[in-house]
Each structure stands twice: as C-alpha cells, then as structure tokens.
CSV table of C-alpha atoms in Angstrom, one decimal:
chain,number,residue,atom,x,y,z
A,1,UNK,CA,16.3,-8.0,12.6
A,2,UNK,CA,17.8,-4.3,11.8
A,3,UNK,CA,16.9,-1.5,13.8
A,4,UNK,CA,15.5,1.6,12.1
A,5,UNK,CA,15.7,5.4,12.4
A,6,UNK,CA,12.7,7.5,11.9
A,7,UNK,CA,10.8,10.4,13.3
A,8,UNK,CA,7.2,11.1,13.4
A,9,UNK,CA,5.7,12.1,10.1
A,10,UNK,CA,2.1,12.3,8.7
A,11,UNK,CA,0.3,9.9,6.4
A,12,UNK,CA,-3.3,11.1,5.5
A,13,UNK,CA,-5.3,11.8,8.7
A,14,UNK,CA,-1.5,9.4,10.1
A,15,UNK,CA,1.0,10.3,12.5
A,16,UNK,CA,3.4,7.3,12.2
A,17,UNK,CA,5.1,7.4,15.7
A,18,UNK,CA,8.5,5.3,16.9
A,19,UNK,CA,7.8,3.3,20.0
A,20,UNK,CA,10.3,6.0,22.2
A,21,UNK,CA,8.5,9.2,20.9
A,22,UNK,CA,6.1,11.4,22.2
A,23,UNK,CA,3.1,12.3,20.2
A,24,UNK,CA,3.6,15.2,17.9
A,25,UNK,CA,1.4,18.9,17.9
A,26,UNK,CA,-1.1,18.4,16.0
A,27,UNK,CA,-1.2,14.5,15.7
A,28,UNK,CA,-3.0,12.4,13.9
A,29,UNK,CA,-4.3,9.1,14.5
A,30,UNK,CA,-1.6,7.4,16.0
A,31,UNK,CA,0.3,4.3,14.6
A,32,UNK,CA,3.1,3.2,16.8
A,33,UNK,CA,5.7,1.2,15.4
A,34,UNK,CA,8.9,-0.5,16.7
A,35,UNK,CA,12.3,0.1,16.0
A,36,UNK,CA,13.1,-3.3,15.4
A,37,UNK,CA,11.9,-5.6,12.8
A,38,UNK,CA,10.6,-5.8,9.1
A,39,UNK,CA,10.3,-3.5,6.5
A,40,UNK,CA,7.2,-1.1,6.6
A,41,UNK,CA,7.1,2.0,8.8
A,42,UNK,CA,5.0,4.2,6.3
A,43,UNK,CA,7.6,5.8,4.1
A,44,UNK,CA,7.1,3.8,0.7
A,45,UNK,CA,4.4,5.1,-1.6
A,46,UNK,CA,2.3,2.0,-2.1
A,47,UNK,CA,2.2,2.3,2.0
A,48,UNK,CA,1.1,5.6,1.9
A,49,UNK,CA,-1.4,5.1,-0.9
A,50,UNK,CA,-3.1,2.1,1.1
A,51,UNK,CA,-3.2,4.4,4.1
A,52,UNK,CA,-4.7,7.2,2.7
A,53,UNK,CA,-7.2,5.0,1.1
A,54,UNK,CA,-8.5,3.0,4.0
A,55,UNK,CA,-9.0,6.1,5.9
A,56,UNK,CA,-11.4,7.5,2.9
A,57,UNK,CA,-13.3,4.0,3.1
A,58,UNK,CA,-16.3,3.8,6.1
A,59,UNK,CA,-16.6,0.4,5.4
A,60,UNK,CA,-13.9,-0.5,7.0
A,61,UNK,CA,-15.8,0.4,10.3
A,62,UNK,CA,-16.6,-3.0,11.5
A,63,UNK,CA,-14.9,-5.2,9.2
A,64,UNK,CA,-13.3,-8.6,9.9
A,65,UNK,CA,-9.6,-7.8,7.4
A,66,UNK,CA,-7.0,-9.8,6.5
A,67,UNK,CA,-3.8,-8.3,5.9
A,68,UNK,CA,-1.3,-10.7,3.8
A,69,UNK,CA,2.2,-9.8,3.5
A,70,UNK,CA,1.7,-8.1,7.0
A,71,UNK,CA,5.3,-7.0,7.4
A,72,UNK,CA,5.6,-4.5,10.4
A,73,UNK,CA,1.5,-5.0,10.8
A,74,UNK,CA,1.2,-1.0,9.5
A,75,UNK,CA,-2.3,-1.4,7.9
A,76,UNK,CA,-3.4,-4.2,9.8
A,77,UNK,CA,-2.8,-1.4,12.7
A,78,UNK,CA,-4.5,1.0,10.8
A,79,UNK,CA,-7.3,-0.9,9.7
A,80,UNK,CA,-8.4,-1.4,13.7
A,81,UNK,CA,-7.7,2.5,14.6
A,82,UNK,CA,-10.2,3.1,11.8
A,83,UNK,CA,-12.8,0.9,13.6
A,84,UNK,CA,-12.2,-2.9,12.1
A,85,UNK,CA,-13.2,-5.0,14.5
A,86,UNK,CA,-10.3,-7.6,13.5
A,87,UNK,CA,-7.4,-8.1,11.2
A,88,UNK,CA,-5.3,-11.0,10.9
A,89,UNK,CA,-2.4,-10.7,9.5
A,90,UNK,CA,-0.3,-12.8,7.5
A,91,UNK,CA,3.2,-13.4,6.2
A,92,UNK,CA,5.5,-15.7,5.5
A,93,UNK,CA,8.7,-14.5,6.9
A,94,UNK,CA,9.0,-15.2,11.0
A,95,UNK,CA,10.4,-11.7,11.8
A,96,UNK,CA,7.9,-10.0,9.9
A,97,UNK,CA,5.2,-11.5,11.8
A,98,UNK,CA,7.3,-11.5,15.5
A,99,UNK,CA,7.8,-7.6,14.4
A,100,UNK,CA,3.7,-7.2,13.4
A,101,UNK,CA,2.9,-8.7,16.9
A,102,UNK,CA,5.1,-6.7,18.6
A,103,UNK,CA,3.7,-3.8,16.9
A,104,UNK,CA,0.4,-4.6,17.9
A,105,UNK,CA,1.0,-4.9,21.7
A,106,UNK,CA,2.7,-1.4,21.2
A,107,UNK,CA,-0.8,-0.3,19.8
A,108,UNK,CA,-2.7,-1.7,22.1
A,109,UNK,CA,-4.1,-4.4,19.6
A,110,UNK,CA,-2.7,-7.5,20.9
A,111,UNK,CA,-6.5,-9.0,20.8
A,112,UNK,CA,-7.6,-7.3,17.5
A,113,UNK,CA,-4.6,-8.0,15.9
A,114,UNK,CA,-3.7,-11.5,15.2
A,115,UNK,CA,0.0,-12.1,13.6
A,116,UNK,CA,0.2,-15.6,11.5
A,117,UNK,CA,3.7,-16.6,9.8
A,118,UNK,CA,2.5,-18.9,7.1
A,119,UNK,CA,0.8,-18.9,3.8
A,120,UNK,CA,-2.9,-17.8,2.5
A,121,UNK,CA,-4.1,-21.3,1.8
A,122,UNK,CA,-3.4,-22.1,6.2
A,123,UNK,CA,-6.4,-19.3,6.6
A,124,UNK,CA,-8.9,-21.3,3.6
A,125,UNK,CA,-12.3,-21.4,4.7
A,126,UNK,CA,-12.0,-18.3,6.1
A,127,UNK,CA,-14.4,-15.1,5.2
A,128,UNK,CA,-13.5,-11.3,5.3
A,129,UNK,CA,-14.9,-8.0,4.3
A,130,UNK,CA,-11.5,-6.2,3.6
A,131,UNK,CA,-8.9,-7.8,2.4
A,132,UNK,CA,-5.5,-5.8,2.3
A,133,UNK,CA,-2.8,-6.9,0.2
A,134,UNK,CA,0.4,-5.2,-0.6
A,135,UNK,CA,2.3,-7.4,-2.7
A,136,UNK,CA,4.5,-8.0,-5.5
A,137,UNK,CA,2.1,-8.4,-8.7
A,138,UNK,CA,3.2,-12.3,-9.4
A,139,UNK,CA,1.6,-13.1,-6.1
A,140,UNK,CA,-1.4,-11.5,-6.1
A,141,UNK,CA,-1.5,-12.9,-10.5
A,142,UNK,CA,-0.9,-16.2,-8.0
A,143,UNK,CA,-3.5,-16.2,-5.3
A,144,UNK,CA,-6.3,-13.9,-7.0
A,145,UNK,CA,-8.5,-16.5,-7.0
A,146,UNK,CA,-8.2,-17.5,-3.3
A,147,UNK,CA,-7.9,-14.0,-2.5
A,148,UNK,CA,-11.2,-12.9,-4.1
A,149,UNK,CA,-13.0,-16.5,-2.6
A,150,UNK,CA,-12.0,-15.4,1.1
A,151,UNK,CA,-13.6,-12.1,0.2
A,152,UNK,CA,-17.3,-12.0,1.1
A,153,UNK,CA,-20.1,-10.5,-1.6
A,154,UNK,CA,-20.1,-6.4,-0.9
A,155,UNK,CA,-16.0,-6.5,0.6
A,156,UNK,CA,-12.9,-4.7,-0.3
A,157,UNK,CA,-10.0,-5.7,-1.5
A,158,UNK,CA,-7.2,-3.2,-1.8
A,159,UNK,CA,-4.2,-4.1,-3.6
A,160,UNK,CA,-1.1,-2.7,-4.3
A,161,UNK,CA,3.2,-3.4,-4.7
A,162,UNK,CA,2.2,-3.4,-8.2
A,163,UNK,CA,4.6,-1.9,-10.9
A,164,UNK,CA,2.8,0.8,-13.2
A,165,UNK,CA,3.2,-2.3,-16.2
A,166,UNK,CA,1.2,-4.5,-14.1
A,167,UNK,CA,-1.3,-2.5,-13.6
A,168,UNK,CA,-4.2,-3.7,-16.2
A,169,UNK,CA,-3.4,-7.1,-15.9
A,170,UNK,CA,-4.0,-7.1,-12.0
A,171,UNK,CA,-7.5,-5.5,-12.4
A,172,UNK,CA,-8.6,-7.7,-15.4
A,173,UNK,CA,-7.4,-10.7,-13.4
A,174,UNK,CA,-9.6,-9.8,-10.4
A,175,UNK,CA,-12.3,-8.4,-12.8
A,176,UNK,CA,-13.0,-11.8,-14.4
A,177,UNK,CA,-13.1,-13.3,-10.6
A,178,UNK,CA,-16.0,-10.8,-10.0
A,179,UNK,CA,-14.9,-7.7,-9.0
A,180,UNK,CA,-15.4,-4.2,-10.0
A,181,UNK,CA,-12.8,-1.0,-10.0
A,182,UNK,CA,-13.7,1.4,-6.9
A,183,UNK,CA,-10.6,3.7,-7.1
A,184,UNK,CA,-6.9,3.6,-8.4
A,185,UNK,CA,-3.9,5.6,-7.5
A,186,UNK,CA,-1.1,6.0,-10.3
A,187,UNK,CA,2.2,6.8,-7.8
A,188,UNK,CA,5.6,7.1,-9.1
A,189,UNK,CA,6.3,3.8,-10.0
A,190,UNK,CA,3.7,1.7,-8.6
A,191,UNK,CA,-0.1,2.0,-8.9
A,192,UNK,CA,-2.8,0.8,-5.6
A,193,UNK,CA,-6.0,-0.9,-7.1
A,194,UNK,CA,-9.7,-1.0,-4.3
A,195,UNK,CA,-11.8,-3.4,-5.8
A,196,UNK,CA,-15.0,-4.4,-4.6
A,197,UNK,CA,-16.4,-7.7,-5.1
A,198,UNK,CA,-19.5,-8.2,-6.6
C-alpha cells in the first residue's frame, strides 16, 4: 500500500481530514481517512459529486447501504455521519477493504461499518435502501440487475465512475430494471446518476 499526502479540504457540508490532523476552523462534518491504503480520499470528481449528493438526500437517515467498490470506505463513512444506520462495504481488492476498515475504526464506525473483500453475488439475498456504487460503467452494464434486485421498492441507488459516453446507456439500463432518474451531475469527464427504484 502507498502512503498519501493531503491536507484538509472541503467537500459539500465535508471536511476530509488525514488521520495526524487537527480539525480545521470552520469544519465540516468530519471524514477521517488514513494515510495508508487505496485510492479514494475525496479529490476525484465522481467522489465529490457522490458526496455532495448524499448529503442533499434525507433518506439516507436510517438507511441500511451498501457501498461496492468501497475503496478507502469514503462514502460508506459518509453515508453513517449522515445518519445510515449501516453500510457494508464491498470490494474486491484486499487492501482496499483492509484500508476501508482501518478507516472506519479511525471514524469511530468499526460496528456500523462493515468492510467485505469479495464480489456482489457473496452479499445475494441481501436488501438495502441505498445502494452506493462508484464504478467503472462495464460493471455496473454487468451487475445492474443484481444491483437494482438488492435494492428494496422506494431506495436509492447512486451511481457514478461513468464516462460522459456512458451516460444514457447506464440510466436506460437501470430504467428498464425499474428505476426512475432523481438527479444527474454532468462533471468534467464523468457524469453521477441517483436513481430511485420504483
């Protein structure tokens, strides 16, 4: 795992905060994350976008999540500072999920916060109301339909790691699984997509 350098910086009503640093004046709502481990402290703009998203959303207040393609555990984390009652998160590299566990701990979240390494299909039979996945757009053309089954009626389902080019075919895909558009960021070169399912 490589170490990274950053320094607190905002993210919607955010303050992304290394493990060693004290909390900014004014600070946000704090997200603590390690200096070690995968990629994921807040920087990238489909990060961002699903930040500032999820903090706009009151359903999330409550919610059972699942965050696949965890990484560092960034929205996962956020997703439980914004009320969820749990998230599990999910990826398939080891030090993605040793790094989201860690991160957790750092938070606080060790028992809302549950880090698998494996694949969506370990979790099947599971339900959850907000399902967070930022993904390359093959994967999520790939696992829709489990994605939208492990949904429950009324849930969320914000998606994004999807290229600007991508962008219709993810929300027809999901659309014909029985989901409607809530919101849509266009960013720079990628585009986040909230759907809710019917």
């Amino acid at each position: 795992m490589t170490g990274r350098i950053f320094t607190p910086f905002p993210i919607g009503p955010f303050t992304i905060l290394p493990e060693d640093a004290s909390p900014t004046e004014p600070c946000g709502i704090p997200l603590v994350l390690g200096k070690k481990g995968a990629f994921g402290s807040g920087e990238h703009e489909t990060t961002a976008s699903c930040l500032e998203m999820l903090a706009g959303r009151s359903e999330v207040r409550g919610a059972r999540g699942l965050d696949l393609g965890s990484g560092t555990g960034i929205l996962a984390i956020a997703a439980v500072r914004l009320g969820a009652e749990t998230v599990v998160a999910v990826d398939i590299e080891w030090p993605a999920a040793v790094s989201c566990a860690a991160n957790a701990r750092l938070n606080g979240m060790e028992d809302r916060v549950l880090s698998v390494c494996g694949e969506l299909s370990s979790l099947r039979g599971e339900r959850f109301d907000l399902f967070l996945a930022n993904i390359y757009a093959d994967i999520h053309l790939a696992l829709a339909d489990q994605m939208v089954a492990m949904t429950r009626p009324g849930g969320l389902l914000l998606l994004s790691g999807i290229p600007l080019q991508d962008k219709f075919d993810i929300q027809n895909r999901f659309a014909r699984l029985g989901c409607s558009l809530l919101d849509m960021r266009i960013l720079e070169d990628y585009v986040t997509i909230l759907m809710g399912k019917d």
